[in-house]
Amino acid sequence: MSLRDHLIARISSQGPITIADYMAEALLHPEHGYYTTRDPLGRAGDFTTAPEISQMFGELVGLSLAQSWLDQGAPAPFTLAELGPGRGTLMADILRATARVPGFHAAARITLVEASPALRATQRETLKAYDIQYADSADALPDAPLWLVANEFFDALPVRQFQRDGTGWRERNVGMRDGALCLGLSPVGPQTSLEQRLDDTENGQMVETCPAARPVLSAIAERLAAHGGAALIIDYGDWRSLGDTLQAVQDHNPVDPLADPGQADLTAHVDFEALCMAADPAAHSRVTPQGVFLERLGITARAQALAAKLDGPALDAHIAAHRRLTHPDEMGNLFKVLGLFPNHAAPPPGLER
Ligand code: SAH
């Protein structure tokens, strides 16, 4: 049975499902989910991410985390965690860049949170030189000092979509028409969690919520406040969600999110205001454009040092990668970095309170 058949059977018996339920099935269905069944990253895959574009991204993230660890007195042991590590490239670059930070590797307990068995296998291969552990969720991370990174993890968490109708909201859902999946709207009703959005939206506008994000943030924030540490959350999105941002990408091109469930990546913009509101009892940094964050950490000097060893097409690709990560017309502005840290500590380098 294909995922579409499974969804059609589910909708026939239960009625329309929310966009969040649809995303959860399409991405993580145990047999047919997009992430469960494949490695979607890189040139031959469906999309690419900052760590896959250039080693400089992971190197600078690693140095920011290691400096923050030193600034907080180098506690040992500590958890070095990543949420949604993809191919393991980011963690490999972090570990290579921090190999000479005295005591950092010896104290780090590397812990990955990854839902996909296919990607777990790839990560084990990429990181085979290291002792790595898995946790089933952020909630299952050790109760210990925590330095954590999550790049393009929150955009994969399922969102619910609500369209304003007067002073109420209609939830967007996935139903069926003539045997095919189609988008629909629930009857209008109140949504207490969206009451504050009546001030800044108009009839017909759409807002998104990401119920799965809050417990992840809380699990991280509790550990940071109790034991010290820092988290770097990097994703595309903005302050406060507005509009339909659900998108499906296949073979580096946008496609209809309902066309082929389980065969395309589905993401939504991250609502950084909601993440900041869930950061308590930790403190959070300003939401900082990725380009600004990487420039502050010295990406241009690092790019020049690497460029000195390159020529021809490799040099051209390196220059393009630097531009892609930092330029406001590419990833530099759309992608944002949010830091979490204990109230009494400084934000990790590259970020400000
Ligand atoms: N951080 C990587 C990969 C981003 S793709 C990079 O930057 O290249 C999203 C990653 O999150 C994948 O590894 C995917 O399998 C994982 N993922 C998505 N939803 C998840 C969930 N609910 N729990 C754990 N991992 C999840």
Coordinates of C-alpha atoms and ligand atoms in Angstrom, one line a residue:
M1 CA 0.0 0.0 0.0
S2 CA 1.4 3.4 -1.0
L3 CA 1.3 6.3 1.5
R4 CA -1.4 8.0 -0.6
D5 CA -3.5 4.8 -0.4
H6 CA -2.9 4.7 3.4
L7 CA -3.9 8.4 3.7
I8 CA -7.0 7.9 1.6
A9 CA -8.1 5.0 3.7
R10 CA -7.5 7.0 6.9
I11 CA -9.4 10.0 5.6
S12 CA -12.3 7.8 4.4
S13 CA -12.7 6.3 7.8
Q14 CA -11.9 9.3 10.1
G15 CA -12.6 12.4 7.9
P16 CA -10.1 15.1 7.0
I17 CA -6.8 15.3 8.8
T18 CA -4.9 18.4 9.9
I19 CA -2.0 19.7 8.0
A20 CA 0.2 18.7 11.0
D21 CA -1.1 15.1 10.7
Y22 CA -0.4 15.1 7.0
M23 CA 3.1 16.4 7.5
A24 CA 3.9 13.9 10.2
E25 CA 2.7 11.0 8.0
A26 CA 4.5 12.3 4.8
L27 CA 7.8 12.9 6.6
L28 CA 8.0 10.1 9.2
H29 CA 5.5 7.3 8.4
P30 CA 7.5 4.2 9.5
E31 CA 7.4 2.5 6.1
H32 CA 6.8 5.3 3.6
G33 CA 7.9 8.5 5.2
Y34 CA 10.1 10.9 3.3
Y35 CA 12.9 10.9 5.9
T36 CA 12.4 7.3 7.1
T37 CA 13.2 5.9 3.7
R38 CA 16.0 7.9 2.3
D39 CA 18.9 10.3 2.5
P40 CA 17.4 13.4 0.8
L41 CA 20.4 15.7 1.1
G42 CA 23.0 16.9 -1.3
R43 CA 23.4 17.4 -5.0
A44 CA 21.9 14.0 -6.0
G45 CA 19.1 14.5 -3.4
D46 CA 16.1 16.8 -3.2
F47 CA 17.6 19.8 -1.3
T48 CA 20.8 21.0 0.2
T49 CA 21.6 22.6 3.5
A50 CA 24.3 24.9 4.9
P51 CA 26.7 22.2 6.2
E52 CA 26.4 20.4 2.9
I53 CA 27.3 23.6 1.0
S54 CA 30.6 24.3 2.8
Q55 CA 32.7 22.9 5.7
M56 CA 33.0 26.5 6.9
F57 CA 29.5 26.5 8.3
G58 CA 30.2 23.6 10.7
E59 CA 33.6 24.8 11.6
L60 CA 32.3 28.2 12.8
V61 CA 29.3 26.7 14.6
G62 CA 31.8 24.4 16.4
L63 CA 34.1 27.2 17.4
S64 CA 31.1 29.2 18.7
L65 CA 29.9 26.2 20.8
A66 CA 33.5 25.5 22.1
Q67 CA 34.1 29.1 23.1
S68 CA 30.8 29.2 24.9
W69 CA 31.8 26.0 26.7
L70 CA 35.2 27.6 27.7
D71 CA 33.4 30.8 28.8
Q72 CA 31.2 28.8 31.2
G73 CA 34.2 27.1 32.8
A74 CA 34.6 24.0 30.6
P75 CA 32.3 21.7 32.6
A76 CA 33.0 18.0 32.2
P77 CA 31.4 15.8 31.2
F78 CA 28.8 17.6 29.0
T79 CA 26.4 16.6 26.3
L80 CA 27.3 17.7 22.7
A81 CA 24.0 17.3 21.0
E82 CA 22.5 17.7 17.6
L83 CA 18.8 17.6 16.6
G84 CA 18.1 16.2 13.1
P85 CA 21.8 15.7 12.0
G86 CA 21.0 14.7 8.4
R87 CA 24.1 13.1 7.0
G88 CA 26.3 13.9 10.1
T89 CA 28.2 16.4 8.1
L90 CA 27.7 19.3 10.6
M91 CA 28.7 17.2 13.6
A92 CA 31.8 16.0 11.7
D93 CA 32.8 19.6 10.9
I94 CA 32.2 20.7 14.5
L95 CA 34.4 17.9 15.8
R96 CA 37.2 18.5 13.3
A97 CA 37.2 22.2 14.1
T98 CA 37.2 21.7 17.9
A99 CA 39.8 18.9 18.0
R100 CA 42.5 21.3 19.3
V101 CA 40.3 22.9 22.0
P102 CA 41.9 21.5 25.2
G103 CA 39.6 19.1 26.9
F104 CA 36.5 19.6 24.6
H105 CA 36.5 16.2 23.0
A106 CA 37.4 14.4 26.2
A107 CA 34.5 15.9 28.0
A108 CA 31.9 15.7 25.2
R109 CA 29.3 13.0 25.2
I110 CA 28.1 13.1 21.6
T111 CA 24.3 12.6 21.4
L112 CA 22.1 12.8 18.3
V113 CA 18.3 13.0 18.1
E114 CA 17.3 11.5 14.8
A115 CA 14.0 9.9 13.8
S116 CA 15.1 8.4 10.5
P117 CA 16.7 4.9 10.5
A118 CA 18.1 5.6 7.0
L119 CA 19.8 8.8 8.2
R120 CA 21.0 7.2 11.5
A121 CA 22.9 4.7 9.3
T122 CA 24.5 7.5 7.3
Q123 CA 25.4 9.4 10.5
R124 CA 27.0 6.3 12.0
E125 CA 29.2 6.0 8.9
T126 CA 30.1 9.7 8.8
L127 CA 31.0 9.7 12.5
K128 CA 32.5 6.3 12.8
A129 CA 35.7 7.7 14.3
Y130 CA 33.7 8.9 17.3
D131 CA 31.6 7.3 20.1
I132 CA 28.1 8.5 19.5
Q133 CA 24.8 7.9 21.2
Y134 CA 21.2 8.4 20.2
A135 CA 18.4 10.0 22.3
D136 CA 14.8 9.5 21.1
S137 CA 13.8 13.1 21.7
A138 CA 15.2 16.3 23.2
D139 CA 13.3 15.2 26.4
A140 CA 15.5 12.1 26.6
L141 CA 18.8 14.1 26.5
P142 CA 20.9 13.5 29.7
D143 CA 20.3 15.8 32.7
A144 CA 23.7 17.5 32.3
P145 CA 25.4 20.6 30.9
L146 CA 24.3 20.8 27.2
W147 CA 25.8 22.4 24.1
L148 CA 23.4 21.8 21.2
V149 CA 22.9 22.6 17.6
A150 CA 19.8 22.2 15.4
N151 CA 20.1 23.2 11.7
E152 CA 16.9 22.9 9.6
F153 CA 15.3 20.7 12.3
F154 CA 12.4 22.9 13.4
D155 CA 11.3 23.6 9.8
A156 CA 10.5 19.8 9.5
L157 CA 8.2 19.8 12.5
P158 CA 4.5 19.6 11.6
V159 CA 2.6 22.8 11.6
R160 CA -1.1 23.5 11.9
Q161 CA -2.6 26.2 9.7
F162 CA -5.5 28.5 10.6
Q163 CA -7.4 30.9 8.4
R164 CA -9.0 33.9 10.0
D165 CA -12.8 34.1 9.6
G166 CA -14.3 37.1 11.5
T167 CA -13.2 36.7 15.1
G168 CA -12.8 32.9 14.7
W169 CA -10.5 30.6 12.7
R170 CA -11.0 27.7 10.2
E171 CA -8.3 25.1 10.3
R172 CA -6.9 24.0 7.0
N173 CA -7.0 20.2 6.5
V174 CA -6.4 17.5 4.0
G175 CA -9.5 15.7 2.7
M176 CA -10.6 13.8 -0.4
R177 CA -12.4 14.7 -3.6
D178 CA -13.1 12.3 -6.5
G179 CA -10.6 9.8 -5.0
A180 CA -7.8 12.4 -4.8
L181 CA -6.3 14.3 -1.8
C182 CA -7.4 17.9 -1.6
L183 CA -7.1 20.9 0.8
G184 CA -10.1 22.0 2.8
L185 CA -11.2 24.1 5.7
S186 CA -12.8 23.1 9.0
P187 CA -16.0 24.9 10.2
V188 CA -15.2 28.3 11.9
G189 CA -14.5 28.1 15.6
P190 CA -12.7 30.0 18.3
Q191 CA -8.9 29.3 18.9
T192 CA -7.9 30.4 22.4
S193 CA -4.2 30.0 21.5
L194 CA -4.6 32.5 18.6
E195 CA -6.5 35.2 20.4
Q196 CA -3.5 37.6 20.4
R197 CA -3.3 37.2 16.6
L198 CA -6.7 38.9 16.1
D199 CA -4.8 42.2 16.6
D200 CA -2.4 41.8 13.7
T201 CA -4.3 39.7 11.1
E202 CA -7.2 40.4 8.7
N203 CA -10.0 38.3 7.6
G204 CA -8.8 35.5 5.2
Q205 CA -5.2 35.6 6.4
M206 CA -3.4 32.4 7.5
V207 CA -1.3 31.8 10.5
E208 CA 0.7 28.7 11.4
T209 CA 1.5 27.1 14.8
C210 CA 4.0 24.4 15.5
P211 CA 2.8 22.4 18.6
A212 CA 5.8 20.1 18.5
A213 CA 8.4 22.9 18.9
R214 CA 7.4 24.0 22.5
P215 CA 8.3 20.7 24.3
V216 CA 11.6 20.5 22.5
L217 CA 12.5 24.1 23.5
S218 CA 11.4 23.5 27.1
A219 CA 13.6 20.3 27.4
I220 CA 16.6 22.3 26.2
A221 CA 15.9 25.4 28.3
E222 CA 15.5 23.4 31.5
R223 CA 18.9 21.7 31.0
L224 CA 20.6 25.0 30.2
A225 CA 19.1 26.8 33.2
A226 CA 19.9 23.9 35.6
H227 CA 23.4 22.8 34.4
G228 CA 24.7 25.4 31.9
G229 CA 25.3 25.2 28.2
A230 CA 24.1 26.8 25.1
A231 CA 21.9 26.0 22.0
L232 CA 22.2 27.3 18.5
I233 CA 19.0 27.0 16.5
I234 CA 19.4 27.8 12.8
D235 CA 16.5 27.8 10.4
Y236 CA 14.6 29.7 7.8
G237 CA 11.7 31.8 9.0
D238 CA 11.0 35.0 10.7
W239 CA 9.6 36.8 13.7
R240 CA 5.9 35.8 14.0
S241 CA 4.3 33.5 11.4
L242 CA 2.0 35.0 8.8
G243 CA 0.8 33.4 5.6
D244 CA 0.9 29.9 4.2
T245 CA 4.6 28.8 4.2
L246 CA 4.1 25.1 3.7
Q247 CA 6.3 24.0 0.9
A248 CA 7.2 20.8 -0.8
V249 CA 10.6 20.3 -2.6
Q250 CA 11.6 17.5 -4.9
D251 CA 14.7 17.3 -6.9
H252 CA 15.6 20.9 -5.9
N253 CA 12.2 22.2 -7.3
P254 CA 9.0 23.3 -5.6
V255 CA 6.1 20.8 -6.1
D256 CA 2.5 20.5 -5.0
P257 CA 2.6 19.3 -1.3
L258 CA -0.3 16.9 -1.9
A259 CA 0.9 15.5 -5.2
D260 CA 3.1 12.6 -4.0
P261 CA 3.1 12.2 -0.2
G262 CA 6.3 10.7 1.1
Q263 CA 8.2 11.5 -2.0
A264 CA 8.9 15.2 -1.4
D265 CA 10.4 17.2 1.5
L266 CA 7.8 19.2 3.4
T267 CA 8.8 22.2 5.5
A268 CA 7.3 25.4 6.9
H269 CA 8.9 28.6 8.0
V270 CA 10.0 28.7 11.6
D271 CA 8.1 31.2 13.9
F272 CA 11.1 32.5 15.9
E273 CA 8.8 34.5 18.2
A274 CA 7.1 31.3 19.3
L275 CA 10.6 29.7 19.9
C276 CA 11.6 32.8 22.0
M277 CA 8.4 32.6 24.0
A278 CA 9.2 28.9 24.8
A279 CA 12.8 29.6 25.9
D280 CA 12.0 30.1 29.5
P281 CA 13.7 29.3 32.0
A282 CA 16.7 30.0 29.7
A283 CA 17.6 33.3 28.2
H284 CA 17.6 33.8 24.4
S285 CA 19.6 35.9 22.0
R286 CA 18.3 38.3 19.4
V287 CA 17.2 36.5 16.3
T288 CA 20.2 37.1 14.0
P289 CA 20.5 36.7 10.3
Q290 CA 22.8 33.8 9.4
G291 CA 25.0 36.0 7.2
V292 CA 25.6 38.4 10.2
F293 CA 26.3 35.5 12.6
L294 CA 28.8 33.9 10.2
E295 CA 30.6 37.2 9.5
R296 CA 30.9 37.9 13.2
L297 CA 32.6 34.5 13.6
G298 CA 35.1 35.4 10.9
I299 CA 33.8 33.5 7.8
T300 CA 35.5 35.9 5.4
A301 CA 39.0 35.3 6.9
R302 CA 38.4 31.5 7.0
A303 CA 37.2 31.6 3.3
Q304 CA 40.3 33.5 2.3
A305 CA 42.6 31.0 4.1
L306 CA 40.8 28.1 2.3
A307 CA 40.9 29.9 -1.0
A308 CA 44.7 30.2 -0.9
K309 CA 44.9 26.4 -1.4
L310 CA 42.4 26.3 -4.3
D311 CA 42.2 27.1 -8.0
G312 CA 40.1 26.6 -11.1
P313 CA 36.6 25.1 -10.6
A314 CA 37.2 24.2 -6.9
L315 CA 38.0 27.9 -6.2
D316 CA 34.9 29.0 -8.1
A317 CA 32.7 26.6 -6.1
H318 CA 34.3 27.7 -2.8
I319 CA 33.6 31.4 -3.6
A320 CA 30.0 30.6 -4.6
A321 CA 29.5 28.6 -1.4
H322 CA 30.7 31.5 0.8
R323 CA 28.3 33.8 -1.1
R324 CA 25.5 31.3 -0.7
L325 CA 25.9 31.0 3.0
T326 CA 26.2 34.8 3.7
H327 CA 24.7 37.0 1.0
P328 CA 21.4 38.6 1.8
D329 CA 20.0 37.5 -1.6
E330 CA 20.8 33.9 -0.8
M331 CA 20.7 32.2 2.6
G332 CA 22.3 35.1 4.6
N333 CA 19.0 36.8 5.5
L334 CA 16.3 34.2 5.1
F335 CA 18.1 31.9 7.6
K336 CA 18.2 33.1 11.2
V337 CA 20.2 32.0 14.2
L338 CA 18.7 31.9 17.7
G339 CA 20.9 31.2 20.8
L340 CA 19.7 29.9 24.1
F341 CA 21.9 30.1 27.2
P342 CA 21.5 30.4 31.0
N343 CA 20.4 33.8 32.3
H344 CA 23.7 34.4 34.1
A345 CA 25.9 33.5 31.1
A346 CA 26.9 35.3 27.9
P347 CA 25.4 34.4 24.6
P348 CA 27.5 32.1 22.4
P349 CA 29.9 34.1 20.1
G350 CA 28.2 35.5 17.0
L351 CA 25.1 36.4 18.9
E352 CA 23.9 39.2 21.2
R353 CA 21.3 39.4 24.0
Ligands
SAH1 N1 20.6 19.2 10.0 C1 20.9 18.5 8.8 C2 19.6 17.9 8.2 C3 18.4 18.8 8.0 S1 17.0 17.8 7.4 C4 21.5 19.5 7.8 O1 21.6 20.7 8.1 O2 22.0 19.0 6.8 C5 16.0 17.5 8.8 C6 16.6 16.5 9.7 O3 15.7 16.3 10.9 C7 16.7 15.1 9.2 O4 17.9 14.4 9.7 C8 15.4 14.4 9.6 O5 15.4 13.0 9.6 C9 15.3 14.9 11.0 N2 14.0 15.0 11.6 C10 12.9 15.5 11.1 N3 11.8 15.4 12.0 C11 12.4 14.8 13.1 C12 11.8 14.5 14.4 N4 10.5 14.7 14.7 N5 12.6 13.9 15.3 C13 13.9 13.7 15.0 N6 14.5 14.0 13.8 C14 13.7 14.5 12.9

